[in-house]
mmCIF file of C-alpha atoms and ligand atoms in Angstrom:
data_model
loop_
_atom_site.group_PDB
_atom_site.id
_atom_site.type_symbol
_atom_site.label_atom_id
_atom_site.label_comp_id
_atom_site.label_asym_id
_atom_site.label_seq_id
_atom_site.Cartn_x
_atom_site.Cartn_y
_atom_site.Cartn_z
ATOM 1 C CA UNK A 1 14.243 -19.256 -5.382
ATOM 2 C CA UNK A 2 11.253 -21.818 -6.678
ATOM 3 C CA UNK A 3 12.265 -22.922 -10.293
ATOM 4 C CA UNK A 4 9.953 -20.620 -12.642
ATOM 5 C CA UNK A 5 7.281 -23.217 -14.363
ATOM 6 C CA UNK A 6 8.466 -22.410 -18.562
ATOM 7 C CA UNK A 7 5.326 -21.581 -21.201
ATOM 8 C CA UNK A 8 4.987 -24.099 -23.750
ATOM 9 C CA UNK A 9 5.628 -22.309 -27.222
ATOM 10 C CA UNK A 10 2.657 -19.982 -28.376
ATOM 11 C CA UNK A 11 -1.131 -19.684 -27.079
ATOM 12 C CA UNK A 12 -3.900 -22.524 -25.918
ATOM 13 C CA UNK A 13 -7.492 -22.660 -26.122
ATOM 14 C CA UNK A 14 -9.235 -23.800 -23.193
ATOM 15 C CA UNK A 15 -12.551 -24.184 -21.762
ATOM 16 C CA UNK A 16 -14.093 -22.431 -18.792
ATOM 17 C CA UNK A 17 -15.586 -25.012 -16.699
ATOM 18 C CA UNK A 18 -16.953 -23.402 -13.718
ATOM 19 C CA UNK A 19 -17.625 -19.874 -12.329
ATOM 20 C CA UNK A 20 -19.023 -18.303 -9.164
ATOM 21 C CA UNK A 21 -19.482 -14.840 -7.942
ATOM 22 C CA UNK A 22 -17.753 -14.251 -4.499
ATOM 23 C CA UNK A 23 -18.236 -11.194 -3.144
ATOM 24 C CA UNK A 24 -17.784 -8.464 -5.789
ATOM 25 C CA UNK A 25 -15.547 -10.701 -7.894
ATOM 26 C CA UNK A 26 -15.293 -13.638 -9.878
ATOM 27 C CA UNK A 27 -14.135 -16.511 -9.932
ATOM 28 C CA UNK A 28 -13.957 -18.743 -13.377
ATOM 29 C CA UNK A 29 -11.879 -21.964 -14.055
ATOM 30 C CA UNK A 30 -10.084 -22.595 -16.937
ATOM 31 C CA UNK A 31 -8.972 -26.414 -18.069
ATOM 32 C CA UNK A 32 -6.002 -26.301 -19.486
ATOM 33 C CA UNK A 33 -5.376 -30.036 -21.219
ATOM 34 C CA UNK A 34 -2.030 -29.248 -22.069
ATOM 35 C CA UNK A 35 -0.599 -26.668 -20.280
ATOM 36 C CA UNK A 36 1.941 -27.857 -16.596
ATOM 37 C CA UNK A 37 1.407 -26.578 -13.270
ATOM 38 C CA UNK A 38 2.116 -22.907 -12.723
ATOM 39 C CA UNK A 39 3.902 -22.392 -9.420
ATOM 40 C CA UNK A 40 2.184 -19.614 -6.576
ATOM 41 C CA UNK A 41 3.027 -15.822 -7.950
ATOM 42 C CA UNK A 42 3.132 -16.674 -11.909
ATOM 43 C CA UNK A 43 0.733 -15.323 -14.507
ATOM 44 C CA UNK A 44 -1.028 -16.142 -17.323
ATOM 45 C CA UNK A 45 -2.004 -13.380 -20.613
ATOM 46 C CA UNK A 46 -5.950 -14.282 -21.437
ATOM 47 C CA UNK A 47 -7.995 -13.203 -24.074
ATOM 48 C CA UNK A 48 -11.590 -14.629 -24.480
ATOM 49 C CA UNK A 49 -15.213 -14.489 -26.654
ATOM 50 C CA UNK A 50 -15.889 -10.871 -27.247
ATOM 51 C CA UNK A 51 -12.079 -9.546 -27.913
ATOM 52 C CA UNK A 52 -12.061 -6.521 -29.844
ATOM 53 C CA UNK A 53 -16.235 -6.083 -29.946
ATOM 54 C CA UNK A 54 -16.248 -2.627 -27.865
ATOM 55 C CA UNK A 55 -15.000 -0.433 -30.615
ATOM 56 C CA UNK A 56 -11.946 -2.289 -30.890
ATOM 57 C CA UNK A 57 -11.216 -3.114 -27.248
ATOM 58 C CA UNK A 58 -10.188 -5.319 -25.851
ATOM 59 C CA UNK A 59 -7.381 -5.099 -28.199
ATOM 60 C CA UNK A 60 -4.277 -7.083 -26.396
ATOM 61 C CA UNK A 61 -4.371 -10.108 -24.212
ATOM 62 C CA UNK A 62 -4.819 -8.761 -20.246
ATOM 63 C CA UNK A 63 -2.146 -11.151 -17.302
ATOM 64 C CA UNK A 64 -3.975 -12.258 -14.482
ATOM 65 C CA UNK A 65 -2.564 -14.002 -11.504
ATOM 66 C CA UNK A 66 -3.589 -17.653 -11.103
ATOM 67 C CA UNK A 67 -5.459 -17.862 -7.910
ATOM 68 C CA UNK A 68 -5.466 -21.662 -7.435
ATOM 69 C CA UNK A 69 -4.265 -24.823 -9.408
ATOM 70 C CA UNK A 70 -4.803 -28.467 -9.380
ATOM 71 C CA UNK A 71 -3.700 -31.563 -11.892
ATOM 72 C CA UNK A 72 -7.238 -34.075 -12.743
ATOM 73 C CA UNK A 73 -8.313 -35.780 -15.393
ATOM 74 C CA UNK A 74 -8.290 -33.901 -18.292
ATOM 75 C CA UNK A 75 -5.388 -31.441 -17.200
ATOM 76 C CA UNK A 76 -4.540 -28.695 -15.078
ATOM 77 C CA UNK A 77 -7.729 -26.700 -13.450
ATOM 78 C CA UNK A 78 -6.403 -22.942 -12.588
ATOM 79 C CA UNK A 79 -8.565 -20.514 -11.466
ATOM 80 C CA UNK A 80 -8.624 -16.830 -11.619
ATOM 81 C CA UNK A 81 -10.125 -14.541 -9.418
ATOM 82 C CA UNK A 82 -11.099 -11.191 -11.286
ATOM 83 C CA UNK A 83 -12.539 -7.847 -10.766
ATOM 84 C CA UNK A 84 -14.594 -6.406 -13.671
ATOM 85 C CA UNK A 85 -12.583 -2.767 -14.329
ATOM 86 C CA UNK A 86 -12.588 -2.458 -17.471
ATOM 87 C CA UNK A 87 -13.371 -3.864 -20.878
ATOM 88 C CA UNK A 88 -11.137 -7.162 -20.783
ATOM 89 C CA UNK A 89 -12.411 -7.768 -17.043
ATOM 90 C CA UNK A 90 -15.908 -6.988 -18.000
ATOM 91 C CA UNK A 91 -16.160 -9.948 -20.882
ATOM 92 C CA UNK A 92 -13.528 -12.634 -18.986
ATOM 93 C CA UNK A 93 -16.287 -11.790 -15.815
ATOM 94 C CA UNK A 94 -19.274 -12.827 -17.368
ATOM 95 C CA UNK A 95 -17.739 -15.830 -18.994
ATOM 96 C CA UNK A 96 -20.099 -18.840 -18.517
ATOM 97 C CA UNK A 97 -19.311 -22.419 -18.406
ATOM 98 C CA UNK A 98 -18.721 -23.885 -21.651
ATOM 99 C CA UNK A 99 -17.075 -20.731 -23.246
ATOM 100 C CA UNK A 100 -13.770 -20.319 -24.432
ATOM 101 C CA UNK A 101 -10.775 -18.843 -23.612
ATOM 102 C CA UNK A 102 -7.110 -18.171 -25.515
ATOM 103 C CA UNK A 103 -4.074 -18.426 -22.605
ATOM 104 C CA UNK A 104 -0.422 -18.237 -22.259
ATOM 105 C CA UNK A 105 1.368 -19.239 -19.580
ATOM 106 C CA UNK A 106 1.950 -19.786 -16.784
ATOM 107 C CA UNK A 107 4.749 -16.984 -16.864
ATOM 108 C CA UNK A 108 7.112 -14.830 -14.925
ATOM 109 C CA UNK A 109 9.080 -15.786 -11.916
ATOM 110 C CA UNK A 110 6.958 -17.000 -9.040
ATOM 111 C CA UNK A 111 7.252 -16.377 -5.160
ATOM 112 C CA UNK A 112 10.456 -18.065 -3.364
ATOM 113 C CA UNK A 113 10.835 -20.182 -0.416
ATOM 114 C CA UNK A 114 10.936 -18.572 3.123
ATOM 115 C CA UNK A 115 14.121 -19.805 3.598
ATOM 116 C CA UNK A 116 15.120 -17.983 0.582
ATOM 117 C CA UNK A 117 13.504 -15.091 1.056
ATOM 118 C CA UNK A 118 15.532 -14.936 4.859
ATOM 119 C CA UNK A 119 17.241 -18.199 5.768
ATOM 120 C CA UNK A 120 16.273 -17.429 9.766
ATOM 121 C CA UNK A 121 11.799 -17.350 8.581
ATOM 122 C CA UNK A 122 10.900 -19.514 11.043
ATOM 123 C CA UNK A 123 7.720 -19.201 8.441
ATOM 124 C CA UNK A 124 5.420 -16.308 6.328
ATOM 125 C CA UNK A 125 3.158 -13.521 6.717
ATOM 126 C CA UNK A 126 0.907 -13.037 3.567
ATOM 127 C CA UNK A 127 -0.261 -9.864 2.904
ATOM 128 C CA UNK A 128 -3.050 -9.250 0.366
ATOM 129 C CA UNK A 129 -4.863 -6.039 -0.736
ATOM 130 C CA UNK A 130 -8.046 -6.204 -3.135
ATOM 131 C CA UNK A 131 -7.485 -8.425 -6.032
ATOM 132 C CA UNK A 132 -3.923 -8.546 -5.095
ATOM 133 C CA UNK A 133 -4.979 -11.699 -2.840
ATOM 134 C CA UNK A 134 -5.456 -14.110 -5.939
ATOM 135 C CA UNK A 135 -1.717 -15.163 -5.863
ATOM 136 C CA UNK A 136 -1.258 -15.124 -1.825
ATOM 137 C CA UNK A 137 -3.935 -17.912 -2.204
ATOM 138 C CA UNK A 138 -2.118 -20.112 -4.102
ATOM 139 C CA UNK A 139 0.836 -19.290 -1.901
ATOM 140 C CA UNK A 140 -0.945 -19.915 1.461
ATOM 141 C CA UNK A 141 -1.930 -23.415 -0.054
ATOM 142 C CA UNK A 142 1.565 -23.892 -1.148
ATOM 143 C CA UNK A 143 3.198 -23.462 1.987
ATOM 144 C CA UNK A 144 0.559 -25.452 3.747
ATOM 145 C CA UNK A 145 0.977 -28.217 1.450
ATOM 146 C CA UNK A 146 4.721 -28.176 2.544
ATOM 147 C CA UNK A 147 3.826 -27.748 6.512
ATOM 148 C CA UNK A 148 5.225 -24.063 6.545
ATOM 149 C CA UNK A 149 3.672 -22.132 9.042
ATOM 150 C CA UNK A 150 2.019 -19.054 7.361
ATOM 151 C CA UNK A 151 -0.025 -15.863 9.057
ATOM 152 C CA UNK A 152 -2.597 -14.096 6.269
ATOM 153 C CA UNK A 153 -3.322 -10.855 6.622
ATOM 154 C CA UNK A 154 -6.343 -9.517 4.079
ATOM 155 C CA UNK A 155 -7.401 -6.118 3.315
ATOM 156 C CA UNK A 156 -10.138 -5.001 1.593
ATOM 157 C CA UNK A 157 -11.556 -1.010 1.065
ATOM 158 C CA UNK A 158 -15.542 -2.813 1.813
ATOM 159 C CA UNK A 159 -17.186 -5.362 1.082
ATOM 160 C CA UNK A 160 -18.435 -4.556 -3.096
ATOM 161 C CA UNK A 161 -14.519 -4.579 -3.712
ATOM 162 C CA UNK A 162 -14.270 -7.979 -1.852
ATOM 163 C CA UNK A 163 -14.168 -11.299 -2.236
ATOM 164 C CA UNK A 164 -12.380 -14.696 -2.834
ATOM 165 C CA UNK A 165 -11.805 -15.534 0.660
ATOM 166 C CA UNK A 166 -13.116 -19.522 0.348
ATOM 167 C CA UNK A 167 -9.621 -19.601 -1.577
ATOM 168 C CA UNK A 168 -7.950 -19.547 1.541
ATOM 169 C CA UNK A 169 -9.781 -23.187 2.532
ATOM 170 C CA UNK A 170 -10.155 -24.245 6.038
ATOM 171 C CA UNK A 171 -7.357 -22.077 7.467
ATOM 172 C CA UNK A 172 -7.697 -19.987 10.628
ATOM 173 C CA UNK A 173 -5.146 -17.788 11.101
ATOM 174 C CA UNK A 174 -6.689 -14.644 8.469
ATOM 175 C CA UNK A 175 -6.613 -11.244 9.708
ATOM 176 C CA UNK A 176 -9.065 -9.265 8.286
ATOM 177 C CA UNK A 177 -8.974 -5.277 7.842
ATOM 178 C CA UNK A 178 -11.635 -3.179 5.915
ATOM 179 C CA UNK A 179 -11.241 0.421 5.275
ATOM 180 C CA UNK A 180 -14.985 0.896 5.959
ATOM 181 C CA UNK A 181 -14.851 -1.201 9.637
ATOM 182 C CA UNK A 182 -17.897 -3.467 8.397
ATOM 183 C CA UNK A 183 -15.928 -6.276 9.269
ATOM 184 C CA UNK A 184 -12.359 -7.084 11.235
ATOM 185 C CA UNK A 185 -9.870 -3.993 11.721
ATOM 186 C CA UNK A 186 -11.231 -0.713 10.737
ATOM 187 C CA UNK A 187 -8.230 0.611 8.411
ATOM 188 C CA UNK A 188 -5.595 -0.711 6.025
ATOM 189 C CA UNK A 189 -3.733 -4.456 5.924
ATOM 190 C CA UNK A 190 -1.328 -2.659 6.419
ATOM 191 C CA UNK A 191 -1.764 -1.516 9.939
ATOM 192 C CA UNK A 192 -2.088 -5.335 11.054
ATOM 193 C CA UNK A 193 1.261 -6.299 9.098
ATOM 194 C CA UNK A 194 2.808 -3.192 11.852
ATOM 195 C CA UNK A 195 1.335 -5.344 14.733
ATOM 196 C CA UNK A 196 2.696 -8.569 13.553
ATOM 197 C CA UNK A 197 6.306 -7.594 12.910
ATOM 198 C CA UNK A 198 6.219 -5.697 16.530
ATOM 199 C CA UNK A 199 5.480 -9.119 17.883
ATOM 200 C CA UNK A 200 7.840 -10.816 15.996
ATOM 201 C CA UNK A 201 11.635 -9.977 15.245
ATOM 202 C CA UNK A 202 10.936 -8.758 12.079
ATOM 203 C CA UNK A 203 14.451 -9.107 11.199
ATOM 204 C CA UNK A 204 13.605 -13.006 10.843
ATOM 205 C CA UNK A 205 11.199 -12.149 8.773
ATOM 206 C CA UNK A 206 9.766 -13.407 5.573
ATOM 207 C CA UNK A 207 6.743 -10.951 4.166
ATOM 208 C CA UNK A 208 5.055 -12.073 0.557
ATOM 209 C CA UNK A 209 2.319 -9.419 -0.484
ATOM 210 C CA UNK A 210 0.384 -8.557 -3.492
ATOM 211 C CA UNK A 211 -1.834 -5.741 -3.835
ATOM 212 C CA UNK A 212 -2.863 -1.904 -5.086
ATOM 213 C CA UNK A 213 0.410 0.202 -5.369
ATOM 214 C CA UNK A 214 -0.394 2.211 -2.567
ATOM 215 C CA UNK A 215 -0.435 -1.128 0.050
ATOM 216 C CA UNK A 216 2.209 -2.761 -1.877
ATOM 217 C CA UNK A 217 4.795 0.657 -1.627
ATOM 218 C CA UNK A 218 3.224 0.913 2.497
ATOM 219 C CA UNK A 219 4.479 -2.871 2.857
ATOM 220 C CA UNK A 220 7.830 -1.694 1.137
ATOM 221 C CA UNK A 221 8.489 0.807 3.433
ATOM 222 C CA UNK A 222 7.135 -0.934 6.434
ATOM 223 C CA UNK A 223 10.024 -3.855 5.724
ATOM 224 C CA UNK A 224 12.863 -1.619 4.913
ATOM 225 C CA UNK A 225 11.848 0.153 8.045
ATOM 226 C CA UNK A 226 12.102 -2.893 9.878
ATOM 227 C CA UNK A 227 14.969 -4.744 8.516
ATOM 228 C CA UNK A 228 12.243 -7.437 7.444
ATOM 229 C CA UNK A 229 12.830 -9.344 3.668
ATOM 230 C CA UNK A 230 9.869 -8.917 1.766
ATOM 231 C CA UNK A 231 8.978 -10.599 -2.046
ATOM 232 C CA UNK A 232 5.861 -8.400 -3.976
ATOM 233 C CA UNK A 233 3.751 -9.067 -6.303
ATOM 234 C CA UNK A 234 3.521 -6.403 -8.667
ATOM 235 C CA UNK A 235 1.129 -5.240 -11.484
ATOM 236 C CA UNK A 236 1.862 -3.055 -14.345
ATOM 237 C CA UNK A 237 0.676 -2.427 -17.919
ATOM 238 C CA UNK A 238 1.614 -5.457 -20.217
ATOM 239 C CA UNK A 239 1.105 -5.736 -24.029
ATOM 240 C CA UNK A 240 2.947 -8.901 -24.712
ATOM 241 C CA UNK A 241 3.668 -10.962 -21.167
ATOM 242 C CA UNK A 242 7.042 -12.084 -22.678
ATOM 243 C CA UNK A 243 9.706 -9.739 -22.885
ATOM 244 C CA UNK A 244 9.000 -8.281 -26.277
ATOM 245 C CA UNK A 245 8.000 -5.060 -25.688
ATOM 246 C CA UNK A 246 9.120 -3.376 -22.523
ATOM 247 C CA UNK A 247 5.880 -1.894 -21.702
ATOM 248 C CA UNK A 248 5.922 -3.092 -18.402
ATOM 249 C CA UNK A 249 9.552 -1.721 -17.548
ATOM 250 C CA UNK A 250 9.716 -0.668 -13.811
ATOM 251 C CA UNK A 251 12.834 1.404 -12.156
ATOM 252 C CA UNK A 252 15.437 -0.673 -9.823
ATOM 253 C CA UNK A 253 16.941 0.713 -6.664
ATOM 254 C CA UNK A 254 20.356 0.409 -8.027
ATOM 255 C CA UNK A 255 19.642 2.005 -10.998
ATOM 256 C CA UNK A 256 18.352 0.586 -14.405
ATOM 257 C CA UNK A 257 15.123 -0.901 -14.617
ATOM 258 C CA UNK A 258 14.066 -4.289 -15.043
ATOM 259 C CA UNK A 259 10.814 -5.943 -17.298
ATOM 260 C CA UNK A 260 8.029 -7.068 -14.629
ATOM 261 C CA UNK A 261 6.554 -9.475 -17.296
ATOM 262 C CA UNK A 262 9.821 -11.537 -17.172
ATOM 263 C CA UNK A 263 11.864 -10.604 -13.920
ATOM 264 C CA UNK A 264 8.941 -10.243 -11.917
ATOM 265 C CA UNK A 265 5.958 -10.183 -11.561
ATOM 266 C CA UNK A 266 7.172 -11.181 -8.033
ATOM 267 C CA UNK A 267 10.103 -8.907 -7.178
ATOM 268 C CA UNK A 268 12.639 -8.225 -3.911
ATOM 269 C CA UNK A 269 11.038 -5.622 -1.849
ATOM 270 C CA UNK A 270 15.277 -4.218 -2.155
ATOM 271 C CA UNK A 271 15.353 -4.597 -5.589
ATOM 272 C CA UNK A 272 13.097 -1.555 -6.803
ATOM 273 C CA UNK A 273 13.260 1.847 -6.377
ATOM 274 C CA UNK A 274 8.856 2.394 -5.475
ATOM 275 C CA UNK A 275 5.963 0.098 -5.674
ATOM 276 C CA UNK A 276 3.787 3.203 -7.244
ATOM 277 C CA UNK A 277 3.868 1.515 -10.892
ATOM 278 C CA UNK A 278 1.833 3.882 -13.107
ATOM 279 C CA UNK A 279 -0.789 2.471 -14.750
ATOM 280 C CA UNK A 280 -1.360 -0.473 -12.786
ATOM 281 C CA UNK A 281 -4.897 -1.249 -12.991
ATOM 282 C CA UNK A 282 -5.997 -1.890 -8.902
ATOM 283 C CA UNK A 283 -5.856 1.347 -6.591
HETATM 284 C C1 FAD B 301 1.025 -9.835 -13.364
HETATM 285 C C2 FAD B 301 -0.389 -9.298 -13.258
HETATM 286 C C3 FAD B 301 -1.348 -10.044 -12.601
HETATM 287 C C4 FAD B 301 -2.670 -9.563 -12.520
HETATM 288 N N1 FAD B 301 -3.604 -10.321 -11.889
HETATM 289 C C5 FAD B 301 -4.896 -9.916 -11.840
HETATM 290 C C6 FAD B 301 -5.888 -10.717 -11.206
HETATM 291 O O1 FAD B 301 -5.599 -11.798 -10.678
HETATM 292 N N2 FAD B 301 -7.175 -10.267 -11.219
HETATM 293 C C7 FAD B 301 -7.534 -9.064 -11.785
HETATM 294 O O2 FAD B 301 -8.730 -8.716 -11.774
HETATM 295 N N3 FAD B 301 -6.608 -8.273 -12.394
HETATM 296 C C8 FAD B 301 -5.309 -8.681 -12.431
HETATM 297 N N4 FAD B 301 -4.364 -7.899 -13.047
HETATM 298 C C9 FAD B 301 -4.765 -6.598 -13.575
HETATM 299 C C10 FAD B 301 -5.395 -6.670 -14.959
HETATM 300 O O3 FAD B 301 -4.543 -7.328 -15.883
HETATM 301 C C11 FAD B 301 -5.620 -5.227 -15.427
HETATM 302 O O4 FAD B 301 -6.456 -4.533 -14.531
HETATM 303 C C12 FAD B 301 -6.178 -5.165 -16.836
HETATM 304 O O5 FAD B 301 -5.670 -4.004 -17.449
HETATM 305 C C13 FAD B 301 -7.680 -5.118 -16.884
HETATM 306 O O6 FAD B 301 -8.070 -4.959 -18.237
HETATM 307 P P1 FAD B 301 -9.410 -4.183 -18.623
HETATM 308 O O7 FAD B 301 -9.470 -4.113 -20.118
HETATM 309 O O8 FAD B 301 -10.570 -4.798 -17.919
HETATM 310 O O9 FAD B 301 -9.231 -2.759 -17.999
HETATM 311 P P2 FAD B 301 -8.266 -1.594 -18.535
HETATM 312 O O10 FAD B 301 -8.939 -0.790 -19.599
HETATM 313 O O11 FAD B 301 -6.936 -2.146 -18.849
HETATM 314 O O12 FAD B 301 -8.229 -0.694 -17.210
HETATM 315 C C14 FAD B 301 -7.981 -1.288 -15.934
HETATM 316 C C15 FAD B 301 -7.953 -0.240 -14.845
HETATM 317 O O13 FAD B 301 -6.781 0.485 -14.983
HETATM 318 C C16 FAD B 301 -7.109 1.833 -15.102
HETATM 319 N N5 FAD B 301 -6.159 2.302 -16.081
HETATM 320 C C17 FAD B 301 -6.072 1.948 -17.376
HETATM 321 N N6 FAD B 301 -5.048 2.584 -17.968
HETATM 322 C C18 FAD B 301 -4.490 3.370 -17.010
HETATM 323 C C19 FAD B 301 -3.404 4.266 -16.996
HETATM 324 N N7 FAD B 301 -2.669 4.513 -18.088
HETATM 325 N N8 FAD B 301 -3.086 4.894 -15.825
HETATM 326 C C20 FAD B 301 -3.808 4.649 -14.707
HETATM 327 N N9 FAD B 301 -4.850 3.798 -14.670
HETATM 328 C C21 FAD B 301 -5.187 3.191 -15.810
HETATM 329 C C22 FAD B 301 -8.537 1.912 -15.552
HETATM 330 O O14 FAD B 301 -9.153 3.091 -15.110
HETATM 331 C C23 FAD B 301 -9.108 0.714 -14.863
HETATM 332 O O15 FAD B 301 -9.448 1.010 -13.519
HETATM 333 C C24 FAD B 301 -3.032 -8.325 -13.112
HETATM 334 C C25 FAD B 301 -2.052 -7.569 -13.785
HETATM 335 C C26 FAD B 301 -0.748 -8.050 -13.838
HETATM 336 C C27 FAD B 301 0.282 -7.240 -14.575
HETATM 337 S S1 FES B 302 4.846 -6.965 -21.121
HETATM 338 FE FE1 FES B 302 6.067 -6.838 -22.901
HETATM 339 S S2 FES B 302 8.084 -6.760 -22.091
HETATM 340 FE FE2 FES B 302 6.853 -7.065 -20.345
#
């Protein structure tokens, strides 16, 4: 498993230093002068300018996947790829350069290794859904970075709930699927994920995906179907991103249940019972 990059001790403030629209989503960049290197599938709680204004709301901090990092001059840039659903997405969206933000992070434990995942990967296949494809991003460039072969496979329902596919750089091998056909496969990610562990032996498999529940339960099945290993990315309600207050508390296969904040948000595809995680903002 990669070691999980530890939080400093309490919350930062840190400046938004670019933005850009891409597609129907955002994406801003925070500079975080003190802050170390997440690693690809961790999280960071935000809370910005504007907190609390709509009657109250935003109350609590929101997590958002980091989407791409880098060390300069001046610290670490991470970027976050958003889509405005609500009243915390609304105000971190039209954050302009120069504002401020409040973070924590980078937390929870991040995606492993192939070989970890299934010693035999002779490499990945990255599934994303949505929003869900800010942290396969920062995967795909992590595995690159380590010459890992890696297939990406990106769904999207069109193209006003699209976006943030520059974060995937110069590489060639993305299949795209939209549920309206406008572009690539007409139908669901999860259709070309199918055709890719027919031509492969899926049992050698090593599947990383992030997306709505619906895809993310679909790529669950689809795996246990096929005796492939899969790691998720999974989204649930958080209030505190730290352990505290068990509000993000999903159900394990064997029984129990385990805090996504802190033993996720990137989980076995074996270890839980169903990706369908009420309350999880992304359908
Ligand atoms: C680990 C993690 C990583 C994430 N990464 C990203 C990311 O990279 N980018 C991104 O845009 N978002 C990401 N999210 C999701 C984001 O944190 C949530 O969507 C957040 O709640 C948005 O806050 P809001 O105030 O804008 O909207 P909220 O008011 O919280 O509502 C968000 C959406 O959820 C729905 N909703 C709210 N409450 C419920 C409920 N009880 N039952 C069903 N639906 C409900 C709303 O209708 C709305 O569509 C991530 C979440 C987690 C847990
Ligand atoms: S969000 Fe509080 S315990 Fe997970």
């Amino acid at each position: 498993m990669t070691a999980r990059v530890l939080a400093p001790f309490g919350a930062r403030d840190a400046e938004v230093v670019a933005r850009r629209e891409t597609g129907g989503y955002v994406v801003f960049t925070a500079l975080d002068e003190s802050g170390p290197e997440p690693a690809p599938g961790q999280f960071y709680m935000l809370s910005g300018e504007g907190w609390g204004s709509a009657g109250g709301r935003p109350f609590l901090p929101r997590a958002f996947s980091v989407a791409a990092a880098g060390k300069g001059d001046g610290g670490v840039r991470l970027e976050f790829l958003l889509e405005a659903v609500g009243p915390a997405t609304a105000l971190l969206a039209a954050l302009d350069k120069g504002s401020r933000l409040t973070l924590t992070g980078p937390l929870g434990r991040p995606f492993s290794d192939p070989a970890a995942v299934n010693p035999g990967a002779p490499g990945a296949i990255l599934v994303g859904g949505g929003i869900g494809v800010a942290p396969i991003a920062i995967l795909r460039r992590h595995l690159q970075a380590n010459g890992i072969p890696a297939r990406t496979l990106l769904g999207f329902r069109d193209e006003a709930h699209s976006g943030g596919l520059e974060l995937f750089g110069t590489c060639q091998e993305v299949g795209l699927a939209f549920e309206d056909g406008h572009q690539g496969h007409q139908g669901y990610v999860t259709d070309l994920l199918q055709v890719a562990l027919k031509g492969d032996d899926a049992a050698s498999a090593a599947v990383y995906a992030c997306g709505p529940p619906a895809m993310l339960e679909a790529v669950r099945v689809i795996c246990a179907d096929r005796g492939a290993q899969a790691e998720l990315a999974m989204e649930s309600p958080m209030a505190c991103g730290y352990g505290a207050c068990f509000g993000c508390a999903v159900p394990l296969s064997g029984g129990g249940y385990m805090r996504l904040c802190v033993d996720g948000p990137v989980v076995r595809a074996d270890e839980i019972e169903t990706a369908l995680v009420a309350g999880a903002g992304h359908r």
